[in-house]
PDB file of C-alpha atoms in Angstrom:
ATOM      1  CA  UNK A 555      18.129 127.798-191.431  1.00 59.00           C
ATOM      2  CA  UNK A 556      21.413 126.687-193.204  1.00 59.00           C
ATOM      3  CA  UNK A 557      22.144 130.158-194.322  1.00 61.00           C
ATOM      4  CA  UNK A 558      21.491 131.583-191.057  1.00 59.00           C
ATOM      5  CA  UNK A 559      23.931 129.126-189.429  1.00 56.00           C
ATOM      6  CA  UNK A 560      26.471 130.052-192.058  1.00 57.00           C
ATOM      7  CA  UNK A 561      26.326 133.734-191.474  1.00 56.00           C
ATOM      8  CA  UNK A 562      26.114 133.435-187.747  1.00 55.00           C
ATOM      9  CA  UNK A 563      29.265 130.895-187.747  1.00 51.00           C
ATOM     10  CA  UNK A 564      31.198 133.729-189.622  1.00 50.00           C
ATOM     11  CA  UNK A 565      29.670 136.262-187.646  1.00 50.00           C
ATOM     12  CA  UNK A 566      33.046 138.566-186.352  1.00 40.00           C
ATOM     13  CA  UNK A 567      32.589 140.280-182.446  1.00 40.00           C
ATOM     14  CA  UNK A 568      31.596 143.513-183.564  1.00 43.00           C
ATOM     15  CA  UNK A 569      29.669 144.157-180.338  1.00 44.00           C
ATOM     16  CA  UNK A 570      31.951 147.075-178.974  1.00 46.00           C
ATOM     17  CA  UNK A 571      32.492 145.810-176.167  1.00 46.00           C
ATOM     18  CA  UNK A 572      35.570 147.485-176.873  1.00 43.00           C
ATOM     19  CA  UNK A 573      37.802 144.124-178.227  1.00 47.00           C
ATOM     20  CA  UNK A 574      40.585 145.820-180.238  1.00 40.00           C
ATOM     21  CA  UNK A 575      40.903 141.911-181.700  1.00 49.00           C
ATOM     22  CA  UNK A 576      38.828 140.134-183.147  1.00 63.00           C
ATOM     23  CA  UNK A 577      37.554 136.408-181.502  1.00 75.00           C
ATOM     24  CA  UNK A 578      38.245 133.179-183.771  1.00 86.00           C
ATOM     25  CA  UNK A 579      35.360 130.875-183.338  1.00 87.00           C
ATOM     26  CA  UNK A 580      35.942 127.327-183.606  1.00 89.00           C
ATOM     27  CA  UNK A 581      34.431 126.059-187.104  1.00 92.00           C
ATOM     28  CA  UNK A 582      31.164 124.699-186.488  1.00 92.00           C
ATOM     29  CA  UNK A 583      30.478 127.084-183.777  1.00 92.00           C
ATOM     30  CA  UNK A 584      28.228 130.322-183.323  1.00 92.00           C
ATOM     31  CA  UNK A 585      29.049 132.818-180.572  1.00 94.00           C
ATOM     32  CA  UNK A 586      26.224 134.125-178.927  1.00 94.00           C
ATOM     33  CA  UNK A 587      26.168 136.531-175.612  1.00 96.00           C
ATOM     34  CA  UNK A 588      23.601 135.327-173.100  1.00 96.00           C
ATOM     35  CA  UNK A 589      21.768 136.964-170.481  1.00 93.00           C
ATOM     36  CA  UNK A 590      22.044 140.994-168.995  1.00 92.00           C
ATOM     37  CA  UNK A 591      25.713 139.891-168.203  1.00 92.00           C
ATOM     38  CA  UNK A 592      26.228 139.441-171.790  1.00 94.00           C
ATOM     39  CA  UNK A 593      28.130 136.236-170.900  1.00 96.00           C
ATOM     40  CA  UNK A 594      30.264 134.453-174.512  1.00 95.00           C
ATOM     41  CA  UNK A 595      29.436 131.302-175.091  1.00 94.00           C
ATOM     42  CA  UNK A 596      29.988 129.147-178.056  1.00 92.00           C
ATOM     43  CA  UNK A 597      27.044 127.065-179.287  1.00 90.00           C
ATOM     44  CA  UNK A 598      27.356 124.382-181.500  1.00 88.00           C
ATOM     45  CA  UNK A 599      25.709 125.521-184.767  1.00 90.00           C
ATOM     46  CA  UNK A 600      23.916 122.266-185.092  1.00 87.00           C
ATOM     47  CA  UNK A 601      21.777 122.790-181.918  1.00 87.00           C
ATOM     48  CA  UNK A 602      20.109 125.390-183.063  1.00 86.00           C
ATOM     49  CA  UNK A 603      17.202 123.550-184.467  1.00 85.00           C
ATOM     50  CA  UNK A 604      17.008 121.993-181.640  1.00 85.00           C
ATOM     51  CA  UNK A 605      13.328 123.064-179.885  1.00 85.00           C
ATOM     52  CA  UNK A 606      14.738 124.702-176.888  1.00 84.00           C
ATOM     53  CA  UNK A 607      17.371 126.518-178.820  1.00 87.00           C
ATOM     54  CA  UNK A 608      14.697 127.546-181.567  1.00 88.00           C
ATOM     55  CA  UNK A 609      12.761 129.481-178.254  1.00 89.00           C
ATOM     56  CA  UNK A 610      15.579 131.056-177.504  1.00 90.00           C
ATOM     57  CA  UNK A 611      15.862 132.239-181.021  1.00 91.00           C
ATOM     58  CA  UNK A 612      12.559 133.120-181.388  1.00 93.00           C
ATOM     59  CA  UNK A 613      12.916 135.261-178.067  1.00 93.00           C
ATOM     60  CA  UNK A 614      15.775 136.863-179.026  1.00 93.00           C
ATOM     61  CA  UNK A 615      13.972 138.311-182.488  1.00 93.00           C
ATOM     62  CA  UNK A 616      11.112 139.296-180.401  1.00 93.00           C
ATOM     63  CA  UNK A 617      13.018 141.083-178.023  1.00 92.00           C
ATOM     64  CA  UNK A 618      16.309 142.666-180.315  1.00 91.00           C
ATOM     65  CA  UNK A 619      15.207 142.292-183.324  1.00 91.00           C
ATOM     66  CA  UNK A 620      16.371 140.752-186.440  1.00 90.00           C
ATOM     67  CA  UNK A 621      18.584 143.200-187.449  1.00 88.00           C
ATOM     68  CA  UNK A 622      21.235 142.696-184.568  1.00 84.00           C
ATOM     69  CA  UNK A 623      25.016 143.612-185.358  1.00 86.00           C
ATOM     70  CA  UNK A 624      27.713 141.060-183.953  1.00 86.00           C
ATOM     71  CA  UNK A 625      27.566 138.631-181.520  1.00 90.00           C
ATOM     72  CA  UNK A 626      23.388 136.901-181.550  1.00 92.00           C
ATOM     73  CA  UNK A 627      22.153 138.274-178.028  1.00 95.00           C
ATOM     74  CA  UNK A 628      20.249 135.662-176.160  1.00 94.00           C
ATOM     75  CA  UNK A 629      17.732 136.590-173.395  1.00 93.00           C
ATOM     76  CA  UNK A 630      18.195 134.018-171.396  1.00 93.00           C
ATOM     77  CA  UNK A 631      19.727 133.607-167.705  1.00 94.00           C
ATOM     78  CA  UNK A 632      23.060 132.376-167.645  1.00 95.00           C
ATOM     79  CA  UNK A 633      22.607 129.310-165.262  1.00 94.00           C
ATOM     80  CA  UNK A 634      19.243 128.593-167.203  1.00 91.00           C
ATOM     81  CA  UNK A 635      21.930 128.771-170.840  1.00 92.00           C
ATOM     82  CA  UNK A 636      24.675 126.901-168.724  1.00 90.00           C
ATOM     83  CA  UNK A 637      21.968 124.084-167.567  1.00 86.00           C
ATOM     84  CA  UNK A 638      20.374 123.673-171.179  1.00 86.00           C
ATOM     85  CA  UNK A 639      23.830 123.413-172.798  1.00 83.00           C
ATOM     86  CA  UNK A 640      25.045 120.615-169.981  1.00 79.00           C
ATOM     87  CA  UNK A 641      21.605 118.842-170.696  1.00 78.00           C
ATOM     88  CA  UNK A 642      21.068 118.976-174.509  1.00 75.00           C
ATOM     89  CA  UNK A 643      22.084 115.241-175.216  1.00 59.00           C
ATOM     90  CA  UNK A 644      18.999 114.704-172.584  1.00 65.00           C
ATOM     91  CA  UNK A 645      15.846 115.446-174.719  1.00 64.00           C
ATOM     92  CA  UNK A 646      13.266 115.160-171.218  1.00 67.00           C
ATOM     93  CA  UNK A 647      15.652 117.234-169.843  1.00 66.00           C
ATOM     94  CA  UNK A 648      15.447 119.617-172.556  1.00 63.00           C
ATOM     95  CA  UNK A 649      11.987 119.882-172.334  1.00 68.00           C
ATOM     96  CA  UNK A 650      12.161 120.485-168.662  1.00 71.00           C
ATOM     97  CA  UNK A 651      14.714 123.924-168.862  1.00 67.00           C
ATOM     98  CA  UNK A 652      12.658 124.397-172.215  1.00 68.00           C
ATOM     99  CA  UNK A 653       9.169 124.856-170.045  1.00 72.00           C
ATOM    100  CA  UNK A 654      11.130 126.326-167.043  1.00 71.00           C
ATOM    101  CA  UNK A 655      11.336 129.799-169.374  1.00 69.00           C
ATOM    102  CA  UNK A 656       9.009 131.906-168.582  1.00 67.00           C
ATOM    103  CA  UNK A 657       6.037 132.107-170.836  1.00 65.00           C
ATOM    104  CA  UNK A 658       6.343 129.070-172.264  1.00 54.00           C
ATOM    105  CA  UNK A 659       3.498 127.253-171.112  1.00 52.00           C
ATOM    106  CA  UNK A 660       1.250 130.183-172.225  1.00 48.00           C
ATOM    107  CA  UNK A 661       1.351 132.085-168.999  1.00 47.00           C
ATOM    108  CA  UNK A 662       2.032 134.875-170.364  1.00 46.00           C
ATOM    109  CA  UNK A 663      -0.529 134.636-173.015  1.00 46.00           C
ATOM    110  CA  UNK A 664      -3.563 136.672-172.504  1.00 48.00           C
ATOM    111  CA  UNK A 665      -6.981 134.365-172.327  1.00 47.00           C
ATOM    112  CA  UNK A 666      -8.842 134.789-175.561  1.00 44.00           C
ATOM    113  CA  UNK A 667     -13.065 135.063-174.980  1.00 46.00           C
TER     114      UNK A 667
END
């Protein structure tokens, strides 16, 4: 997890999004674009172990893969990010915006016999 953090904290925006300059991030910080808007946000690299953050993680492998270039992509709704990030010192809250994704509470999951 630490060297992940590392690389993604040094990560530069090579999106193309069409930047001809590159973004500083703030040490300590991983960019990340969230949601089909492909909003910037900076996340504090230390909340990504957090649970909720580790989801988001986990479904942004499933659905980009692990070999992503630039910026970490986040499927996530923006006011879904925004209200997790305003909450995270809050660990019911958390837990709340962490069961509000969908599929979380196994309703995606097909029944096994």
């Amino acid at each position: 997890m630490k060297r992940l953090i590392g690389r993604l904290s040094r990560v530069a925006d090579s999106s193309g999004c069409n930047q001809t300059r590159k973004t500083v991030v703030a040490e300590g910080h991983v960019p990340v674009h969230v949601g089909e808007e492909m909003e910037r946000f900076e996340v504090r690299a230390d909340l990504l172990s957090r649970p909720a953050f580790a989801e988001l993680l986990r479904r942004s492998a499933l659905e980009y893969g692990y070999n992503q270039r630039g910026v970490l992509r986040i499927p996530c709704p923006v006011p879904l990010f925004r209200r997790l990030i305003d909450s995270i010192s809050d660990p019911a809250a958390v837990q709340e915006l962490a069961l509000s994704l969908p599929g979380v509470d196994g309703e995606d999951d097909e029944e096994k016999p």
